[in-house]
Amino acid sequence: MADILPTSIDMDEVRARWGGFAFNAENEAKARVIIGRYPPGRQHSAIIPLLDMAQRQVGAETGTQGWLPVPVIEYVARYLDMPYIRALEVATFYTMFNLRPVGRYHLQVCGTTPCMLRGSDDVFAACYAKGMKKGGTTADGLFTLSEVECLGACANAPMVQINDDNYEDLTFDTTTAIIEALARGETPKTGPQGVNRRTSDPEGGVTSLPEMVSENFDYRSQWT
C-alpha cells in the first residue's frame, strides 16, 4: 500500500501551490477520450488513468516523477463526479501513486524473495553509497529510494524500476553505473544489465523456438 501523506507536509503550502490545479489542454483532451471508453454513468472507472495523468502533469511542472497533492486528488474526484474518499482509496492502494514529493528519478527496488536471493541487498548498497535512504530524497532532489514488493521481473532478478523503466540482472557495479548515468543527465539502457540476454531469454540466447525471436513464426507445418 502507498505511504499515507506524512504530517510533515505543510497543507497550507500545498493548497496554496496546488489548489488551482486543472488538466492542461492536452490532458483535458486525453481525459475525455479515456472517460468515453466507459458506458454513461460509469466514469468512475477512469480514476486510475486520470490520477496517473494528474501525477505526470505535476511531475512535468516540478521536474520530478510527480506526486498527488490532496488538492489534485480532489480535482480528479470532482472531474469524475466521485466522492473524494473513493479517489483517495485508489491513490493510497497503488504504489504507482506518490502521496508525497519525490525526486526526478524514483528508484523502486524490489525486495521480495527472488530479488533478495539474487542480490537485492547489493542494489540497495549501491543506492546507499550514493547518499540515498529508503523513503527519502537526496538533497539535490534527483533521487528518491523506495523498497517495493514484486515488480514481475523475477526471472531477471534483482531489479529496480526507475520511473517508467525496468533495469534487471543488477549488481552493485551495474546499479552504480545506472545511477551515475542518470546523474549526468544520460539515459541508460533499460532491461538486463551486464548479461548476454534479450529481455528474459536464457543467458546466451534462446534454446527453443529460435525462429520466434524475430517474427511470429508458424510452426504448424512441423507438427504433422
PDB file of N, CA and C in Angstrom, residues 105-199:
ATOM      1  N   TYR A 105      14.116  11.134 -10.239  1.00  0.00           N
ATOM      2  CA  TYR A 105      14.176   9.700 -10.507  1.00  0.00           C
ATOM      3  C   TYR A 105      13.744   8.955  -9.241  1.00  0.00           C
ATOM      4  N   HIS A 106      12.700   8.160  -9.375  1.00  0.00           N
ATOM      5  CA  HIS A 106      12.183   7.393  -8.243  1.00  0.00           C
ATOM      6  C   HIS A 106      12.654   5.946  -8.403  1.00  0.00           C
ATOM      7  N   LEU A 107      13.592   5.537  -7.566  1.00  0.00           N
ATOM      8  CA  LEU A 107      14.136   4.182  -7.618  1.00  0.00           C
ATOM      9  C   LEU A 107      13.300   3.282  -6.706  1.00  0.00           C
ATOM     10  N   GLN A 108      12.582   2.356  -7.312  1.00  0.00           N
ATOM     11  CA  GLN A 108      11.769   1.404  -6.569  1.00  0.00           C
ATOM     12  C   GLN A 108      12.440   0.032  -6.667  1.00  0.00           C
ATOM     13  N   VAL A 109      13.130  -0.331  -5.604  1.00  0.00           N
ATOM     14  CA  VAL A 109      13.907  -1.563  -5.594  1.00  0.00           C
ATOM     15  C   VAL A 109      13.044  -2.695  -5.063  1.00  0.00           C
ATOM     16  N   CYS A 110      12.984  -3.787  -5.814  1.00  0.00           N
ATOM     17  CA  CYS A 110      12.227  -4.956  -5.368  1.00  0.00           C
ATOM     18  C   CYS A 110      13.013  -5.682  -4.280  1.00  0.00           C
ATOM     19  N   GLY A 111      12.359  -5.896  -3.142  1.00  0.00           N
ATOM     20  CA  GLY A 111      12.997  -6.625  -2.052  1.00  0.00           C
ATOM     21  C   GLY A 111      12.338  -7.955  -1.764  1.00  0.00           C
ATOM     22  N   THR A 112      11.473  -8.419  -2.680  1.00  0.00           N
ATOM     23  CA  THR A 112      10.786  -9.688  -2.489  1.00  0.00           C
ATOM     24  C   THR A 112      11.767 -10.855  -2.678  1.00  0.00           C
ATOM     25  N   THR A 113      11.364 -12.043  -2.253  1.00  0.00           N
ATOM     26  CA  THR A 113      12.270 -13.186  -2.122  1.00  0.00           C
ATOM     27  C   THR A 113      13.166 -13.444  -3.337  1.00  0.00           C
ATOM     28  N   PRO A 114      12.647 -13.559  -4.575  1.00  0.00           N
ATOM     29  CA  PRO A 114      13.551 -13.844  -5.699  1.00  0.00           C
ATOM     30  C   PRO A 114      14.646 -12.785  -5.855  1.00  0.00           C
ATOM     31  N   CYS A 115      14.275 -11.516  -5.737  1.00  0.00           N
ATOM     32  CA  CYS A 115      15.290 -10.464  -5.864  1.00  0.00           C
ATOM     33  C   CYS A 115      16.243 -10.468  -4.675  1.00  0.00           C
ATOM     34  N   MET A 116      15.716 -10.755  -3.481  1.00  0.00           N
ATOM     35  CA  MET A 116      16.576 -10.805  -2.300  1.00  0.00           C
ATOM     36  C   MET A 116      17.599 -11.924  -2.431  1.00  0.00           C
ATOM     37  N   LEU A 117      17.163 -13.087  -2.913  1.00  0.00           N
ATOM     38  CA  LEU A 117      18.073 -14.217  -3.063  1.00  0.00           C
ATOM     39  C   LEU A 117      19.113 -13.967  -4.155  1.00  0.00           C
ATOM     40  N   ARG A 118      18.766 -13.143  -5.117  1.00  0.00           N
ATOM     41  CA  ARG A 118      19.666 -12.867  -6.236  1.00  0.00           C
ATOM     42  C   ARG A 118      20.506 -11.609  -6.039  1.00  0.00           C
ATOM     43  N   GLY A 119      20.376 -10.945  -4.889  1.00  0.00           N
ATOM     44  CA  GLY A 119      21.292  -9.851  -4.626  1.00  0.00           C
ATOM     45  C   GLY A 119      20.709  -8.462  -4.512  1.00  0.00           C
ATOM     46  N   SER A 120      19.429  -8.346  -4.109  1.00  0.00           N
ATOM     47  CA  SER A 120      18.863  -7.001  -3.969  1.00  0.00           C
ATOM     48  C   SER A 120      19.581  -6.182  -2.899  1.00  0.00           C
ATOM     49  N   ASP A 121      20.203  -6.866  -1.929  1.00  0.00           N
ATOM     50  CA  ASP A 121      20.976  -6.128  -0.923  1.00  0.00           C
ATOM     51  C   ASP A 121      22.115  -5.344  -1.569  1.00  0.00           C
ATOM     52  N   ASP A 122      22.703  -5.888  -2.636  1.00  0.00           N
ATOM     53  CA  ASP A 122      23.762  -5.177  -3.347  1.00  0.00           C
ATOM     54  C   ASP A 122      23.208  -3.957  -4.078  1.00  0.00           C
ATOM     55  N   VAL A 123      21.977  -4.086  -4.574  1.00  0.00           N
ATOM     56  CA  VAL A 123      21.331  -2.947  -5.240  1.00  0.00           C
ATOM     57  C   VAL A 123      21.107  -1.824  -4.230  1.00  0.00           C
ATOM     58  N   PHE A 124      20.585  -2.194  -3.059  1.00  0.00           N
ATOM     59  CA  PHE A 124      20.394  -1.187  -2.018  1.00  0.00           C
ATOM     60  C   PHE A 124      21.729  -0.575  -1.596  1.00  0.00           C
ATOM     61  N   ALA A 125      22.756  -1.421  -1.480  1.00  0.00           N
ATOM     62  CA  ALA A 125      24.072  -0.915  -1.067  1.00  0.00           C
ATOM     63  C   ALA A 125      24.584   0.130  -2.044  1.00  0.00           C
ATOM     64  N   ALA A 126      24.367  -0.092  -3.336  1.00  0.00           N
ATOM     65  CA  ALA A 126      24.796   0.877  -4.341  1.00  0.00           C
ATOM     66  C   ALA A 126      24.042   2.195  -4.184  1.00  0.00           C
ATOM     67  N   CYS A 127      22.759   2.081  -3.853  1.00  0.00           N
ATOM     68  CA  CYS A 127      21.960   3.292  -3.631  1.00  0.00           C
ATOM     69  C   CYS A 127      22.441   4.042  -2.392  1.00  0.00           C
ATOM     70  N   TYR A 128      22.701   3.276  -1.319  1.00  0.00           N
ATOM     71  CA  TYR A 128      23.177   3.917  -0.084  1.00  0.00           C
ATOM     72  C   TYR A 128      24.520   4.604  -0.317  1.00  0.00           C
ATOM     73  N   ALA A 129      25.359   3.982  -1.127  1.00  0.00           N
ATOM     74  CA  ALA A 129      26.686   4.554  -1.388  1.00  0.00           C
ATOM     75  C   ALA A 129      26.597   5.879  -2.125  1.00  0.00           C
ATOM     76  N   LYS A 130      25.460   6.120  -2.786  1.00  0.00           N
ATOM     77  CA  LYS A 130      25.242   7.386  -3.486  1.00  0.00           C
ATOM     78  C   LYS A 130      24.410   8.355  -2.648  1.00  0.00           C
ATOM     79  N   GLY A 131      24.308   8.073  -1.354  1.00  0.00           N
ATOM     80  CA  GLY A 131      23.654   9.014  -0.447  1.00  0.00           C
ATOM     81  C   GLY A 131      22.167   8.859  -0.301  1.00  0.00           C
ATOM     82  N   MET A 132      21.611   7.784  -0.799  1.00  0.00           N
ATOM     83  CA  MET A 132      20.164   7.585  -0.692  1.00  0.00           C
ATOM     84  C   MET A 132      19.801   6.862   0.599  1.00  0.00           C
ATOM     85  N   LYS A 133      18.569   7.113   1.040  1.00  0.00           N
ATOM     86  CA  LYS A 133      17.995   6.410   2.174  1.00  0.00           C
ATOM     87  C   LYS A 133      16.575   5.984   1.809  1.00  0.00           C
ATOM     88  N   LYS A 134      16.157   4.811   2.291  1.00  0.00           N
ATOM     89  CA  LYS A 134      14.801   4.346   1.997  1.00  0.00           C
ATOM     90  C   LYS A 134      13.778   5.376   2.467  1.00  0.00           C
ATOM     91  N   GLY A 135      12.859   5.683   1.576  1.00  0.00           N
ATOM     92  CA  GLY A 135      11.803   6.621   1.920  1.00  0.00           C
ATOM     93  C   GLY A 135      12.215   8.071   1.857  1.00  0.00           C
ATOM     94  N   GLY A 136      13.453   8.341   1.425  1.00  0.00           N
ATOM     95  CA  GLY A 136      13.933   9.711   1.392  1.00  0.00           C
ATOM     96  C   GLY A 136      14.359  10.145   0.004  1.00  0.00           C
ATOM     97  N   THR A 137      14.567  11.438  -0.133  1.00  0.00           N
ATOM     98  CA  THR A 137      15.021  12.038  -1.382  1.00  0.00           C
ATOM     99  C   THR A 137      16.359  12.719  -1.138  1.00  0.00           C
ATOM    100  N   THR A 138      17.279  12.563  -2.056  1.00  0.00           N
ATOM    101  CA  THR A 138      18.602  13.167  -1.893  1.00  0.00           C
ATOM    102  C   THR A 138      18.502  14.693  -1.885  1.00  0.00           C
ATOM    103  N   ALA A 139      19.487  15.333  -1.283  1.00  0.00           N
ATOM    104  CA  ALA A 139      19.463  16.784  -1.096  1.00  0.00           C
ATOM    105  C   ALA A 139      19.370  17.543  -2.414  1.00  0.00           C
ATOM    106  N   ASP A 140      19.914  16.955  -3.489  1.00  0.00           N
ATOM    107  CA  ASP A 140      19.867  17.630  -4.780  1.00  0.00           C
ATOM    108  C   ASP A 140      18.541  17.430  -5.510  1.00  0.00           C
ATOM    109  N   GLY A 141      17.624  16.650  -4.902  1.00  0.00           N
ATOM    110  CA  GLY A 141      16.315  16.436  -5.498  1.00  0.00           C
ATOM    111  C   GLY A 141      16.292  15.457  -6.646  1.00  0.00           C
ATOM    112  N   LEU A 142      17.407  14.777  -6.886  1.00  0.00           N
ATOM    113  CA  LEU A 142      17.469  13.869  -8.034  1.00  0.00           C
ATOM    114  C   LEU A 142      16.832  12.514  -7.761  1.00  0.00           C
ATOM    115  N   PHE A 143      17.123  11.920  -6.593  1.00  0.00           N
ATOM    116  CA  PHE A 143      16.768  10.518  -6.381  1.00  0.00           C
ATOM    117  C   PHE A 143      15.913  10.328  -5.137  1.00  0.00           C
ATOM    118  N   THR A 144      14.863   9.522  -5.298  1.00  0.00           N
ATOM    119  CA  THR A 144      14.069   9.030  -4.176  1.00  0.00           C
ATOM    120  C   THR A 144      14.166   7.512  -4.187  1.00  0.00           C
ATOM    121  N   LEU A 145      14.382   6.912  -3.024  1.00  0.00           N
ATOM    122  CA  LEU A 145      14.559   5.464  -2.919  1.00  0.00           C
ATOM    123  C   LEU A 145      13.406   4.848  -2.138  1.00  0.00           C
ATOM    124  N   SER A 146      12.813   3.805  -2.716  1.00  0.00           N
ATOM    125  CA  SER A 146      11.751   3.061  -2.055  1.00  0.00           C
ATOM    126  C   SER A 146      12.003   1.571  -2.203  1.00  0.00           C
ATOM    127  N   GLU A 147      11.608   0.802  -1.193  1.00  0.00           N
ATOM    128  CA  GLU A 147      11.593  -0.651  -1.321  1.00  0.00           C
ATOM    129  C   GLU A 147      10.161  -1.070  -1.595  1.00  0.00           C
ATOM    130  N   VAL A 148       9.958  -1.903  -2.619  1.00  0.00           N
ATOM    131  CA  VAL A 148       8.618  -2.312  -3.022  1.00  0.00           C
ATOM    132  C   VAL A 148       8.530  -3.829  -3.097  1.00  0.00           C
ATOM    133  N   GLU A 149       7.310  -4.294  -3.242  1.00  0.00           N
ATOM    134  CA  GLU A 149       7.086  -5.721  -3.429  1.00  0.00           C
ATOM    135  C   GLU A 149       7.291  -6.083  -4.900  1.00  0.00           C
ATOM    136  N   CYS A 150       7.035  -7.345  -5.251  1.00  0.00           N
ATOM    137  CA  CYS A 150       7.366  -7.907  -6.558  1.00  0.00           C
ATOM    138  C   CYS A 150       6.937  -7.010  -7.717  1.00  0.00           C
ATOM    139  N   LEU A 151       7.863  -6.763  -8.623  1.00  0.00           N
ATOM    140  CA  LEU A 151       7.606  -5.960  -9.812  1.00  0.00           C
ATOM    141  C   LEU A 151       7.488  -6.810 -11.070  1.00  0.00           C
ATOM    142  N   GLY A 152       7.456  -8.130 -10.888  1.00  0.00           N
ATOM    143  CA  GLY A 152       7.134  -9.015 -12.001  1.00  0.00           C
ATOM    144  C   GLY A 152       8.267  -9.336 -12.944  1.00  0.00           C
ATOM    145  N   ALA A 153       9.512  -9.145 -12.516  1.00  0.00           N
ATOM    146  CA  ALA A 153      10.650  -9.490 -13.367  1.00  0.00           C
ATOM    147  C   ALA A 153      11.532 -10.509 -12.655  1.00  0.00           C
ATOM    148  N   CYS A 154      10.910 -11.502 -12.026  1.00  0.00           N
ATOM    149  CA  CYS A 154      11.634 -12.449 -11.170  1.00  0.00           C
ATOM    150  C   CYS A 154      12.711 -13.214 -11.923  1.00  0.00           C
ATOM    151  N   ALA A 155      12.487 -13.518 -13.199  1.00  0.00           N
ATOM    152  CA  ALA A 155      13.477 -14.273 -13.972  1.00  0.00           C
ATOM    153  C   ALA A 155      14.761 -13.484 -14.169  1.00  0.00           C
ATOM    154  N   ASN A 156      14.672 -12.165 -14.034  1.00  0.00           N
ATOM    155  CA  ASN A 156      15.830 -11.296 -14.240  1.00  0.00           C
ATOM    156  C   ASN A 156      16.240 -10.603 -12.938  1.00  0.00           C
ATOM    157  N   ALA A 157      15.944 -11.232 -11.822  1.00  0.00           N
ATOM    158  CA  ALA A 157      16.261 -10.628 -10.523  1.00  0.00           C
ATOM    159  C   ALA A 157      17.773 -10.524 -10.333  1.00  0.00           C
ATOM    160  N   PRO A 158      18.206  -9.513  -9.529  1.00  0.00           N
ATOM    161  CA  PRO A 158      17.421  -8.446  -8.905  1.00  0.00           C
ATOM    162  C   PRO A 158      17.182  -7.301  -9.877  1.00  0.00           C
ATOM    163  N   MET A 159      16.184  -6.492  -9.556  1.00  0.00           N
ATOM    164  CA  MET A 159      15.812  -5.427 -10.478  1.00  0.00           C
ATOM    165  C   MET A 159      15.332  -4.197  -9.728  1.00  0.00           C
ATOM    166  N   VAL A 160      15.291  -3.090 -10.463  1.00  0.00           N
ATOM    167  CA  VAL A 160      14.771  -1.840  -9.929  1.00  0.00           C
ATOM    168  C   VAL A 160      13.953  -1.164 -11.018  1.00  0.00           C
ATOM    169  N   GLN A 161      12.833  -0.587 -10.630  1.00  0.00           N
ATOM    170  CA  GLN A 161      12.069   0.254 -11.547  1.00  0.00           C
ATOM    171  C   GLN A 161      12.418   1.701 -11.256  1.00  0.00           C
ATOM    172  N   ILE A 162      12.859   2.424 -12.276  1.00  0.00           N
ATOM    173  CA  ILE A 162      13.172   3.841 -12.139  1.00  0.00           C
ATOM    174  C   ILE A 162      12.218   4.607 -13.038  1.00  0.00           C
ATOM    175  N   ASN A 163      11.317   5.354 -12.421  1.00  0.00           N
ATOM    176  CA  ASN A 163      10.212   5.995 -13.125  1.00  0.00           C
ATOM    177  C   ASN A 163       9.447   4.936 -13.922  1.00  0.00           C
ATOM    178  N   ASP A 164       9.479   4.973 -15.238  1.00  0.00           N
ATOM    179  CA  ASP A 164       8.706   4.001 -16.027  1.00  0.00           C
ATOM    180  C   ASP A 164       9.547   2.850 -16.567  1.00  0.00           C
ATOM    181  N   ASP A 165      10.825   2.797 -16.221  1.00  0.00           N
ATOM    182  CA  ASP A 165      11.721   1.819 -16.839  1.00  0.00           C
ATOM    183  C   ASP A 165      12.232   0.789 -15.830  1.00  0.00           C
ATOM    184  N   ASN A 166      12.429  -0.438 -16.320  1.00  0.00           N
ATOM    185  CA  ASN A 166      12.992  -1.510 -15.511  1.00  0.00           C
ATOM    186  C   ASN A 166      14.465  -1.732 -15.870  1.00  0.00           C
ATOM    187  N   TYR A 167      15.266  -1.982 -14.833  1.00  0.00           N
ATOM    188  CA  TYR A 167      16.677  -2.337 -15.000  1.00  0.00           C
ATOM    189  C   TYR A 167      16.881  -3.640 -14.236  1.00  0.00           C
ATOM    190  N   GLU A 168      17.423  -4.655 -14.915  1.00  0.00           N
ATOM    191  CA  GLU A 168      17.391  -6.020 -14.385  1.00  0.00           C
ATOM    192  C   GLU A 168      18.778  -6.662 -14.376  1.00  0.00           C
ATOM    193  N   ASP A 169      18.857  -7.857 -13.738  1.00  0.00           N
ATOM    194  CA  ASP A 169      20.122  -8.601 -13.615  1.00  0.00           C
ATOM    195  C   ASP A 169      21.198  -7.712 -12.991  1.00  0.00           C
ATOM    196  N   LEU A 170      20.838  -6.994 -11.962  1.00  0.00           N
ATOM    197  CA  LEU A 170      21.719  -5.962 -11.421  1.00  0.00           C
ATOM    198  C   LEU A 170      22.778  -6.508 -10.470  1.00  0.00           C
ATOM    199  N   THR A 171      23.876  -5.789 -10.392  1.00  0.00           N
ATOM    200  CA  THR A 171      24.919  -5.990  -9.388  1.00  0.00           C
ATOM    201  C   THR A 171      25.181  -4.626  -8.740  1.00  0.00           C
ATOM    202  N   PHE A 172      26.049  -4.614  -7.767  1.00  0.00           N
ATOM    203  CA  PHE A 172      26.434  -3.336  -7.170  1.00  0.00           C
ATOM    204  C   PHE A 172      26.996  -2.406  -8.238  1.00  0.00           C
ATOM    205  N   ASP A 173      27.874  -2.939  -9.090  1.00  0.00           N
ATOM    206  CA  ASP A 173      28.546  -2.101 -10.084  1.00  0.00           C
ATOM    207  C   ASP A 173      27.586  -1.592 -11.158  1.00  0.00           C
ATOM    208  N   THR A 174      26.706  -2.470 -11.656  1.00  0.00           N
ATOM    209  CA  THR A 174      25.793  -2.016 -12.716  1.00  0.00           C
ATOM    210  C   THR A 174      24.760  -1.038 -12.170  1.00  0.00           C
ATOM    211  N   THR A 175      24.342  -1.234 -10.927  1.00  0.00           N
ATOM    212  CA  THR A 175      23.421  -0.275 -10.312  1.00  0.00           C
ATOM    213  C   THR A 175      24.096   1.082 -10.163  1.00  0.00           C
ATOM    214  N   THR A 176      25.348   1.059  -9.712  1.00  0.00           N
ATOM    215  CA  THR A 176      26.110   2.296  -9.573  1.00  0.00           C
ATOM    216  C   THR A 176      26.241   3.016 -10.910  1.00  0.00           C
ATOM    217  N   ALA A 177      26.523   2.258 -11.960  1.00  0.00           N
ATOM    218  CA  ALA A 177      26.685   2.853 -13.289  1.00  0.00           C
ATOM    219  C   ALA A 177      25.393   3.519 -13.754  1.00  0.00           C
ATOM    220  N   ILE A 178      24.248   2.891 -13.485  1.00  0.00           N
ATOM    221  CA  ILE A 178      22.958   3.463 -13.879  1.00  0.00           C
ATOM    222  C   ILE A 178      22.711   4.770 -13.136  1.00  0.00           C
ATOM    223  N   ILE A 179      22.944   4.762 -11.820  1.00  0.00           N
ATOM    224  CA  ILE A 179      22.728   5.960 -11.014  1.00  0.00           C
ATOM    225  C   ILE A 179      23.622   7.097 -11.497  1.00  0.00           C
ATOM    226  N   GLU A 180      24.880   6.789 -11.766  1.00  0.00           N
ATOM    227  CA  GLU A 180      25.813   7.824 -12.215  1.00  0.00           C
ATOM    228  C   GLU A 180      25.419   8.371 -13.587  1.00  0.00           C
ATOM    229  N   ALA A 181      24.933   7.498 -14.469  1.00  0.00           N
ATOM    230  CA  ALA A 181      24.500   7.957 -15.788  1.00  0.00           C
ATOM    231  C   ALA A 181      23.299   8.891 -15.668  1.00  0.00           C
ATOM    232  N   LEU A 182      22.344   8.540 -14.821  1.00  0.00           N
ATOM    233  CA  LEU A 182      21.179   9.397 -14.621  1.00  0.00           C
ATOM    234  C   LEU A 182      21.597  10.747 -14.050  1.00  0.00           C
ATOM    235  N   ALA A 183      22.533  10.729 -13.106  1.00  0.00           N
ATOM    236  CA  ALA A 183      23.004  11.979 -12.501  1.00  0.00           C
ATOM    237  C   ALA A 183      23.663  12.882 -13.541  1.00  0.00           C
ATOM    238  N   ARG A 184      24.249  12.284 -14.575  1.00  0.00           N
ATOM    239  CA  ARG A 184      24.877  13.071 -15.648  1.00  0.00           C
ATOM    240  C   ARG A 184      23.866  13.522 -16.694  1.00  0.00           C
ATOM    241  N   GLY A 185      22.617  13.135 -16.526  1.00  0.00           N
ATOM    242  CA  GLY A 185      21.594  13.508 -17.495  1.00  0.00           C
ATOM    243  C   GLY A 185      21.496  12.562 -18.669  1.00  0.00           C
ATOM    244  N   GLU A 186      22.124  11.408 -18.568  1.00  0.00           N
ATOM    245  CA  GLU A 186      22.092  10.426 -19.647  1.00  0.00           C
ATOM    246  C   GLU A 186      20.895   9.490 -19.479  1.00  0.00           C
ATOM    247  N   THR A 187      20.611   8.701 -20.509  1.00  0.00           N
ATOM    248  CA  THR A 187      19.531   7.721 -20.470  1.00  0.00           C
ATOM    249  C   THR A 187      20.133   6.327 -20.579  1.00  0.00           C
ATOM    250  N   PRO A 188      20.286   5.612 -19.472  1.00  0.00           N
ATOM    251  CA  PRO A 188      20.910   4.284 -19.520  1.00  0.00           C
ATOM    252  C   PRO A 188      20.046   3.282 -20.292  1.00  0.00           C
ATOM    253  N   LYS A 189      20.704   2.269 -20.817  1.00  0.00           N
ATOM    254  CA  LYS A 189      19.984   1.182 -21.476  1.00  0.00           C
ATOM    255  C   LYS A 189      19.096   0.492 -20.442  1.00  0.00           C
ATOM    256  N   THR A 190      17.854   0.226 -20.822  1.00  0.00           N
ATOM    257  CA  THR A 190      16.933  -0.449 -19.920  1.00  0.00           C
ATOM    258  C   THR A 190      17.041  -1.958 -20.071  1.00  0.00           C
ATOM    259  N   GLY A 191      16.342  -2.689 -19.215  1.00  0.00           N
ATOM    260  CA  GLY A 191      16.333  -4.147 -19.297  1.00  0.00           C
ATOM    261  C   GLY A 191      17.542  -4.766 -18.628  1.00  0.00           C
ATOM    262  N   PRO A 192      17.941  -5.975 -19.066  1.00  0.00           N
ATOM    263  CA  PRO A 192      19.075  -6.681 -18.451  1.00  0.00           C
ATOM    264  C   PRO A 192      20.366  -5.881 -18.547  1.00  0.00           C
ATOM    265  N   GLN A 193      21.170  -5.967 -17.484  1.00  0.00           N
ATOM    266  CA  GLN A 193      22.428  -5.226 -17.422  1.00  0.00           C
ATOM    267  C   GLN A 193      23.586  -6.199 -17.242  1.00  0.00           C
ATOM    268  N   GLY A 194      24.581  -6.096 -18.108  1.00  0.00           N
ATOM    269  CA  GLY A 194      25.807  -6.859 -17.938  1.00  0.00           C
ATOM    270  C   GLY A 194      25.705  -8.343 -18.199  1.00  0.00           C
ATOM    271  N   VAL A 195      24.640  -8.789 -18.838  1.00  0.00           N
ATOM    272  CA  VAL A 195      24.492 -10.211 -19.175  1.00  0.00           C
ATOM    273  C   VAL A 195      24.076 -10.326 -20.634  1.00  0.00           C
ATOM    274  N   ASN A 196      24.364 -11.476 -21.220  1.00  0.00           N
ATOM    275  CA  ASN A 196      24.035 -11.711 -22.621  1.00  0.00           C
ATOM    276  C   ASN A 196      22.658 -12.342 -22.709  1.00  0.00           C
ATOM    277  N   ARG A 197      21.655 -11.491 -22.571  1.00  0.00           N
ATOM    278  CA  ARG A 197      20.290 -11.982 -22.705  1.00  0.00           C
ATOM    279  C   ARG A 197      19.413 -10.893 -23.302  1.00  0.00           C
ATOM    280  N   ARG A 198      18.394 -11.324 -24.017  1.00  0.00           N
ATOM    281  CA  ARG A 198      17.408 -10.406 -24.587  1.00  0.00           C
ATOM    282  C   ARG A 198      16.132 -10.544 -23.766  1.00  0.00           C
ATOM    283  N   THR A 199      15.677  -9.458 -23.191  1.00  0.00           N
ATOM    284  CA  THR A 199      14.530  -9.454 -22.273  1.00  0.00           C
ATOM    285  C   THR A 199      14.729 -10.538 -21.215  1.00  0.00           C
TER     286      THR A 199
END
